[in-house]
Amino acid sequence: MKIKTATVTHAGDPLKIVAAQLDDPKVNEVLVKISAAGVCHTDAVGRDGGTTPFPVALGHEGAGIVEKVGSGVQTVKPGDHVVLSFSYCGHCANCLAGHPGMCTHFNELNFEGANHDGSHRLHTNDGEDISVFFGQSSFSDYVVADQNNVVKVDADVDLRLLGPLGCGIQTGAGTVLNYIQPKFGESIAVFGTGAVGLSAIMAAKITGMAHIIAIDIFDNRLALAKELGATETINSKNENAEEKIREILSDGVDYAIDTTGVSPVIKTAIHGLKPAGECVLAGVGGDLTLNVMGDLLSESKKLSGVVEGDSVPQLFIPRLVEYYKRGQFPFDKLIKFYEFDQINEAFAASKNGSVLKPVVTL
């Protein structure tokens, strides 16, 4: 079928909306008419190269309505409202243990550009294969995705809001609720108050943590963090974050989450932990140099990396929707909508931080 999709042909190019051809879904796949899709930093990484072969159709926080399902699909049916999340195999040891974000084939299925069977469903009008992103490429008016990507959601909630639950918001909230699973009264420092960090803060509030410390360099973001559940805020542009944390809690915090991927920030997060505390990395970053004895081992501290909030999307995303309906998870305060032809403006707003979670509507 003929569709429109936002593609990149060379690293760093702006996205271009083009006509393309989309094959029918196979036995394990679902055809979805996209209503909206969130813009995530990982889309910018895909645009700028190094993850997925070009040409690539981007987008991995899609939400839409099922139009057609393959004969082997039993989880959704035509007419269902769905969110599209990350791709996973469903049969490796980690998937079977309930950790699909740790899927043995995660990088292959989400970044190598092909479908589960190694073939392609998306093509240029000249017949050239177009790589898919996260098994969905949801900056498109229609997508074909494996049933493992597809999550049925409550049809009573505005579908345009829900796409970001598929990655960024799931990552922040899931890191707290699924991976850390804090006890009532424990403490956490969240470094970076973009969409991922603010989602972690909202989740921490749900659990009843006693101290939820937000750290950023922008006062407007810190003000929103306070509104959404932070008990204390630190502007690390003006104050020493480690010293301020220890003014609040002399022993340090039980947990820290870094959403920035910035090496000096990560080291500060580690230094702000109490003995036996854990720092969880949830942001795309680069090289990090640590003194193993001084930074970690001498105080039994832990450093972990967590992908997609250690979530089972089909279980966790409906749970987040329910929290939203109860008024406990107001992630809609992060969102600003853009038309499809404004997609590069949405990317620019995400990069400069003027919008926490741009969502492109189709």
Short mmCIF file of C-alpha atoms in Angstrom, two decimals:
data_model
loop_
_atom_site.label_atom_id
_atom_site.label_comp_id
_atom_site.label_asym_id
_atom_site.label_seq_id
_atom_site.Cartn_x
_atom_site.Cartn_y
_atom_site.Cartn_z
CA MET A 1 0.00 0.00 0.00
CA LYS A 2 1.06 3.62 -0.54
CA ILE A 3 2.05 5.51 2.60
CA LYS A 4 3.89 8.65 3.70
CA THR A 5 6.87 8.28 5.97
CA ALA A 6 9.63 10.51 7.38
CA THR A 7 13.02 9.24 6.26
CA VAL A 8 16.70 10.13 6.39
CA THR A 9 19.08 9.11 3.61
CA HIS A 10 22.38 10.57 4.86
CA ALA A 11 23.67 11.08 8.39
CA GLY A 12 22.61 14.39 9.88
CA ASP A 13 20.11 15.31 7.17
CA PRO A 14 16.74 16.73 8.22
CA LEU A 15 13.85 14.29 8.00
CA LYS A 16 12.04 14.28 4.66
CA ILE A 17 8.44 13.13 4.27
CA VAL A 18 8.30 10.84 1.23
CA ALA A 19 5.90 8.47 -0.48
CA ALA A 20 6.73 4.81 0.08
CA GLN A 21 5.34 1.30 -0.31
CA LEU A 22 4.34 -0.81 2.70
CA ASP A 23 3.80 -4.56 2.41
CA ASP A 24 0.84 -6.33 4.02
CA PRO A 25 1.38 -7.79 7.50
CA LYS A 26 2.60 -11.37 7.72
CA VAL A 27 1.23 -14.01 10.08
CA ASN A 28 2.76 -12.48 13.25
CA GLU A 29 2.30 -8.81 12.30
CA VAL A 30 -0.14 -5.95 12.70
CA LEU A 31 -1.07 -3.06 10.39
CA VAL A 32 -1.61 0.14 12.38
CA LYS A 33 -2.92 3.52 11.22
CA ILE A 34 -0.79 6.00 13.18
CA SER A 35 -2.47 8.86 15.02
CA ALA A 36 0.62 10.41 16.62
CA ALA A 37 4.23 9.64 17.50
CA GLY A 38 6.55 11.09 20.12
CA VAL A 39 9.98 12.52 19.34
CA CYS A 40 12.74 10.93 21.43
CA HIS A 41 16.48 11.63 21.65
CA THR A 42 17.07 8.16 20.23
CA ASP A 43 15.35 9.27 17.01
CA ALA A 44 17.98 12.02 16.73
CA VAL A 45 20.70 9.41 17.25
CA GLY A 46 19.17 7.39 14.41
CA ARG A 47 18.99 10.49 12.21
CA ASP A 48 22.62 11.37 12.83
CA GLY A 49 23.95 7.89 12.07
CA GLY A 50 25.69 5.09 13.86
CA THR A 51 22.70 2.91 14.72
CA THR A 52 20.54 1.95 11.72
CA PRO A 53 21.44 1.58 8.02
CA PHE A 54 20.29 4.36 5.68
CA PRO A 55 17.82 5.05 4.25
CA VAL A 56 15.84 4.75 7.47
CA ALA A 57 12.28 5.69 8.40
CA LEU A 58 12.35 6.99 11.95
CA GLY A 59 9.87 7.09 14.84
CA HIS A 60 9.52 4.67 17.73
CA GLU A 61 6.85 6.11 20.03
CA GLY A 62 3.80 5.50 17.87
CA ALA A 63 0.13 5.34 18.81
CA GLY A 64 -2.70 4.41 16.50
CA ILE A 65 -5.57 2.11 15.60
CA VAL A 66 -5.25 -1.45 14.37
CA GLU A 67 -6.50 -1.92 10.80
CA LYS A 68 -5.44 -5.49 10.03
CA VAL A 69 -3.76 -8.42 11.80
CA GLY A 70 -1.94 -11.51 10.62
CA SER A 71 -3.53 -14.90 11.11
CA GLY A 72 -1.30 -15.71 14.09
CA VAL A 73 -2.01 -12.54 16.06
CA GLN A 74 -4.30 -13.02 19.06
CA THR A 75 -3.41 -10.04 21.27
CA VAL A 76 -5.15 -7.28 19.28
CA LYS A 77 -7.87 -6.97 16.65
CA PRO A 78 -8.95 -4.34 14.11
CA GLY A 79 -10.30 -1.23 15.83
CA ASP A 80 -8.15 -1.58 18.96
CA HIS A 81 -6.26 1.47 20.18
CA VAL A 82 -2.58 0.61 20.54
CA VAL A 83 0.80 2.01 21.54
CA LEU A 84 3.89 0.78 19.71
CA SER A 85 6.90 0.04 21.87
CA PHE A 86 10.30 -1.58 21.38
CA SER A 87 10.86 -4.85 19.55
CA TYR A 88 11.93 -8.06 21.28
CA CYS A 89 12.11 -11.70 20.27
CA GLY A 90 9.93 -13.16 23.04
CA HIS A 91 11.79 -16.47 23.20
CA CYS A 92 15.32 -15.84 24.55
CA ALA A 93 16.09 -16.51 28.23
CA ASN A 94 15.74 -12.86 29.24
CA CYS A 95 12.43 -12.39 27.42
CA LEU A 96 11.03 -15.55 28.97
CA ALA A 97 12.16 -14.34 32.41
CA GLY A 98 10.10 -11.16 31.97
CA HIS A 99 12.90 -8.80 30.91
CA PRO A 100 12.34 -8.09 27.18
CA GLY A 101 14.37 -4.87 27.44
CA MET A 102 17.33 -7.19 28.01
CA CYS A 103 16.41 -9.32 24.96
CA THR A 104 19.41 -11.12 23.47
CA HIS A 105 18.32 -9.80 20.06
CA PHE A 106 17.40 -6.26 21.22
CA ASN A 107 19.97 -4.36 19.15
CA GLU A 108 19.38 -6.52 16.11
CA LEU A 109 15.59 -6.06 16.16
CA ASN A 110 15.55 -2.36 17.05
CA PHE A 111 18.53 -0.95 15.19
CA GLU A 112 19.57 -3.18 12.28
CA GLY A 113 16.63 -2.13 10.12
CA ALA A 114 14.99 -5.45 9.21
CA ASN A 115 11.96 -7.35 10.49
CA HIS A 116 12.03 -10.44 12.70
CA ASP A 117 12.50 -12.70 9.66
CA GLY A 118 15.30 -10.53 8.24
CA SER A 119 13.21 -9.13 5.40
CA HIS A 120 11.79 -5.66 4.82
CA ARG A 121 8.17 -4.44 4.62
CA LEU A 122 8.97 -0.84 3.69
CA HIS A 123 10.34 0.24 0.32
CA THR A 124 10.90 3.32 -1.82
CA ASN A 125 8.73 3.70 -4.89
CA ASP A 126 11.78 2.48 -6.86
CA GLY A 127 11.85 -0.76 -4.88
CA GLU A 128 14.79 0.02 -2.58
CA ASP A 129 14.41 -1.32 0.97
CA ILE A 130 13.98 1.25 3.74
CA SER A 131 15.25 0.35 7.21
CA VAL A 132 12.67 0.29 9.98
CA PHE A 133 13.44 1.78 13.39
CA PHE A 134 12.57 -0.12 16.57
CA GLY A 135 10.53 -2.47 14.38
CA GLN A 136 7.91 0.23 13.71
CA SER A 137 9.08 3.52 12.05
CA SER A 138 6.08 5.36 13.42
CA PHE A 139 6.71 8.73 11.75
CA SER A 140 4.42 7.29 9.07
CA ASP A 141 0.70 7.29 8.44
CA TYR A 142 0.69 3.47 8.47
CA VAL A 143 3.13 0.91 9.88
CA VAL A 144 3.48 -2.85 9.96
CA ALA A 145 4.94 -4.14 13.24
CA ASP A 146 5.45 -7.48 14.94
CA GLN A 147 2.82 -8.30 17.56
CA ASN A 148 5.50 -7.99 20.27
CA ASN A 149 5.72 -4.26 19.48
CA VAL A 150 2.00 -3.71 19.93
CA VAL A 151 0.29 -2.82 23.23
CA LYS A 152 -3.50 -2.51 23.53
CA VAL A 153 -4.55 0.59 25.51
CA ASP A 154 -7.73 2.10 26.92
CA ALA A 155 -9.80 3.61 24.09
CA ASP A 156 -11.22 6.24 26.47
CA VAL A 157 -7.89 8.11 26.71
CA ASP A 158 -6.76 10.58 24.02
CA LEU A 159 -4.68 8.37 21.75
CA ARG A 160 -2.47 11.26 20.63
CA LEU A 161 -1.01 11.49 24.14
CA LEU A 162 -0.02 7.87 24.52
CA GLY A 163 2.81 7.30 22.03
CA PRO A 164 5.58 8.55 24.36
CA LEU A 165 4.65 5.79 26.80
CA GLY A 166 6.29 3.41 24.31
CA CYS A 167 9.83 4.54 25.07
CA GLY A 168 10.90 7.72 26.90
CA ILE A 169 8.21 7.89 29.55
CA GLN A 170 8.27 4.12 30.01
CA THR A 171 12.04 4.32 30.48
CA GLY A 172 11.90 6.86 33.29
CA ALA A 173 8.91 5.46 35.12
CA GLY A 174 9.94 1.84 34.63
CA THR A 175 13.44 2.41 35.96
CA VAL A 176 11.82 3.35 39.27
CA LEU A 177 8.77 1.08 39.38
CA ASN A 178 10.16 -2.05 37.69
CA TYR A 179 13.90 -2.01 38.27
CA ILE A 180 14.62 -0.08 41.47
CA GLN A 181 11.33 -0.90 43.21
CA PRO A 182 12.13 1.45 46.12
CA LYS A 183 10.81 0.98 49.60
CA PHE A 184 8.51 3.57 51.13
CA GLY A 185 10.58 6.37 52.64
CA GLU A 186 13.77 5.80 50.63
CA SER A 187 15.52 8.56 48.70
CA ILE A 188 16.49 9.22 45.09
CA ALA A 189 18.33 11.88 43.09
CA VAL A 190 17.29 12.30 39.44
CA PHE A 191 19.89 13.97 37.24
CA GLY A 192 18.27 15.63 34.22
CA THR A 193 14.63 16.68 34.17
CA GLY A 194 13.67 16.02 30.59
CA ALA A 195 10.85 13.63 29.77
CA VAL A 196 12.72 10.58 31.13
CA GLY A 197 13.77 12.27 34.36
CA LEU A 198 10.36 13.80 35.03
CA SER A 199 8.73 10.42 34.44
CA ALA A 200 11.07 8.92 37.02
CA ILE A 201 10.10 11.68 39.46
CA MET A 202 6.37 11.06 38.96
CA ALA A 203 6.94 7.34 39.51
CA ALA A 204 9.00 7.98 42.64
CA LYS A 205 6.15 10.05 44.05
CA ILE A 206 3.74 7.15 43.44
CA THR A 207 5.95 4.88 45.58
CA GLY A 208 6.05 7.29 48.53
CA MET A 209 9.78 8.03 48.52
CA ALA A 210 10.67 10.52 51.24
CA HIS A 211 13.23 12.51 49.26
CA ILE A 212 12.98 12.97 45.49
CA ILE A 213 15.77 15.34 44.52
CA ALA A 214 15.71 16.82 40.99
CA ILE A 215 18.96 18.15 39.50
CA ASP A 216 19.13 20.23 36.32
CA ILE A 217 20.56 23.51 34.98
CA PHE A 218 17.21 25.05 33.96
CA ASP A 219 15.01 26.65 36.62
CA ASN A 220 11.82 26.21 34.57
CA ARG A 221 12.35 22.46 34.39
CA LEU A 222 13.10 22.30 38.10
CA ALA A 223 9.89 24.19 38.82
CA LEU A 224 7.93 21.59 36.83
CA ALA A 225 9.82 18.81 38.63
CA LYS A 226 8.65 20.28 41.94
CA GLU A 227 5.08 20.39 40.65
CA LEU A 228 5.27 16.75 39.57
CA GLY A 229 6.68 15.35 42.79
CA ALA A 230 10.24 16.46 43.54
CA THR A 231 10.70 17.26 47.21
CA GLU A 232 13.90 19.25 46.64
CA THR A 233 15.57 20.76 43.57
CA ILE A 234 19.18 21.68 42.77
CA ASN A 235 20.34 23.89 39.93
CA SER A 236 23.76 22.35 39.26
CA LYS A 237 24.75 25.33 37.11
CA ASN A 238 24.76 27.50 40.23
CA GLU A 239 25.36 24.99 43.04
CA ASN A 240 27.57 21.98 43.73
CA ALA A 241 25.10 19.10 43.35
CA GLU A 242 27.00 16.63 45.53
CA GLU A 243 27.34 19.14 48.37
CA LYS A 244 23.68 20.10 48.16
CA ILE A 245 22.59 16.44 48.22
CA ARG A 246 24.60 15.93 51.41
CA GLU A 247 23.08 19.03 52.95
CA ILE A 248 19.70 17.34 52.46
CA LEU A 249 20.87 13.84 53.46
CA SER A 250 24.26 13.70 55.13
CA ASP A 251 24.86 10.05 54.22
CA GLY A 252 23.73 10.52 50.61
CA VAL A 253 20.79 9.07 48.68
CA ASP A 254 19.73 5.45 48.33
CA TYR A 255 19.45 5.71 44.54
CA ALA A 256 20.43 8.01 41.69
CA ILE A 257 19.24 7.98 38.10
CA ASP A 258 21.24 9.66 35.36
CA THR A 259 19.27 10.59 32.25
CA THR A 260 21.91 12.89 30.74
CA GLY A 261 24.62 10.50 29.58
CA VAL A 262 27.17 13.18 30.53
CA SER A 263 30.22 11.61 32.19
CA PRO A 264 30.91 14.28 34.88
CA VAL A 265 27.22 14.22 35.82
CA ILE A 266 27.32 10.44 36.20
CA LYS A 267 30.33 10.70 38.52
CA THR A 268 28.50 13.29 40.62
CA ALA A 269 25.51 10.94 40.80
CA ILE A 270 27.75 8.16 42.09
CA HIS A 271 29.44 10.44 44.62
CA GLY A 272 26.04 11.52 45.97
CA LEU A 273 25.09 7.96 46.92
CA LYS A 274 25.14 6.61 50.45
CA PRO A 275 27.21 3.47 51.07
CA ALA A 276 25.61 0.52 49.22
CA GLY A 277 23.59 2.94 47.07
CA GLU A 278 22.96 2.35 43.38
CA CYS A 279 23.28 4.66 40.38
CA VAL A 280 21.20 3.65 37.36
CA LEU A 281 22.09 4.89 33.88
CA ALA A 282 19.15 5.61 31.59
CA GLY A 283 20.63 8.14 29.14
CA VAL A 284 22.61 7.70 25.92
CA GLY A 285 26.25 8.51 26.73
CA GLY A 286 29.87 7.82 25.86
CA ASP A 287 33.11 7.07 27.66
CA LEU A 288 33.23 7.13 31.46
CA THR A 289 36.39 6.90 33.56
CA LEU A 290 36.05 5.75 37.16
CA ASN A 291 38.32 4.79 40.00
CA VAL A 292 36.82 1.41 40.80
CA MET A 293 38.03 1.40 44.40
CA GLY A 294 37.36 5.02 45.26
CA ASP A 295 34.11 5.52 43.35
CA LEU A 296 32.41 2.15 43.83
CA LEU A 297 34.02 -0.72 45.69
CA SER A 298 35.15 1.02 48.88
CA GLU A 299 31.53 1.87 49.77
CA SER A 300 29.84 -1.09 48.07
CA LYS A 301 28.16 1.20 45.55
CA LYS A 302 26.59 -0.17 42.38
CA LEU A 303 26.41 1.18 38.82
CA SER A 304 23.79 -0.29 36.49
CA GLY A 305 22.47 0.27 32.99
CA VAL A 306 18.77 -0.24 32.36
CA VAL A 307 17.05 -0.25 28.96
CA GLU A 308 13.37 0.69 28.50
CA GLY A 309 12.77 0.73 32.25
CA ASP A 310 13.05 -3.07 32.46
CA SER A 311 9.44 -3.14 31.28
CA VAL A 312 7.13 -5.70 29.76
CA PRO A 313 5.31 -3.11 27.63
CA GLN A 314 2.08 -5.09 27.35
CA LEU A 315 1.80 -5.05 31.16
CA PHE A 316 3.47 -1.80 32.11
CA ILE A 317 2.04 0.69 29.60
CA PRO A 318 -1.61 -0.03 30.54
CA ARG A 319 -0.54 0.40 34.16
CA LEU A 320 0.85 3.86 33.37
CA VAL A 321 -2.39 4.74 31.58
CA GLU A 322 -4.32 3.75 34.70
CA TYR A 323 -2.06 5.93 36.88
CA TYR A 324 -2.73 8.78 34.43
CA LYS A 325 -6.49 8.30 34.65
CA ARG A 326 -6.28 8.45 38.46
CA GLY A 327 -4.34 11.73 38.30
CA GLN A 328 -1.18 10.13 39.70
CA PHE A 329 0.93 10.32 36.54
CA PRO A 330 0.18 13.60 34.68
CA PHE A 331 2.63 13.08 31.82
CA ASP A 332 0.42 15.16 29.53
CA LYS A 333 2.08 18.24 31.10
CA LEU A 334 5.25 17.35 29.18
CA ILE A 335 3.68 17.23 25.72
CA LYS A 336 3.38 19.73 22.88
CA PHE A 337 1.81 18.72 19.56
CA TYR A 338 3.20 19.36 16.09
CA GLU A 339 1.75 18.66 12.64
CA PHE A 340 3.50 16.04 10.51
CA ASP A 341 5.04 18.66 8.22
CA GLN A 342 6.53 20.36 11.30
CA ILE A 343 8.56 17.29 12.24
CA ASN A 344 11.95 18.98 11.95
CA GLU A 345 10.69 21.83 14.14
CA ALA A 346 9.71 19.19 16.70
CA PHE A 347 13.23 17.73 16.60
CA ALA A 348 14.73 21.20 17.05
CA ALA A 349 12.48 21.90 20.04
CA SER A 350 13.53 18.61 21.61
CA LYS A 351 17.21 19.39 21.09
CA ASN A 352 17.14 22.91 22.50
CA GLY A 353 15.00 21.83 25.45
CA SER A 354 12.18 24.27 24.81
CA VAL A 355 9.74 21.33 24.64
CA LEU A 356 10.07 18.32 26.92
CA LYS A 357 8.17 15.86 24.76
CA PRO A 358 7.21 16.90 21.22
CA VAL A 359 4.51 14.72 19.65
CA VAL A 360 3.89 14.68 15.91
CA THR A 361 0.26 14.17 14.92
CA LEU A 362 -0.68 12.50 11.66
#
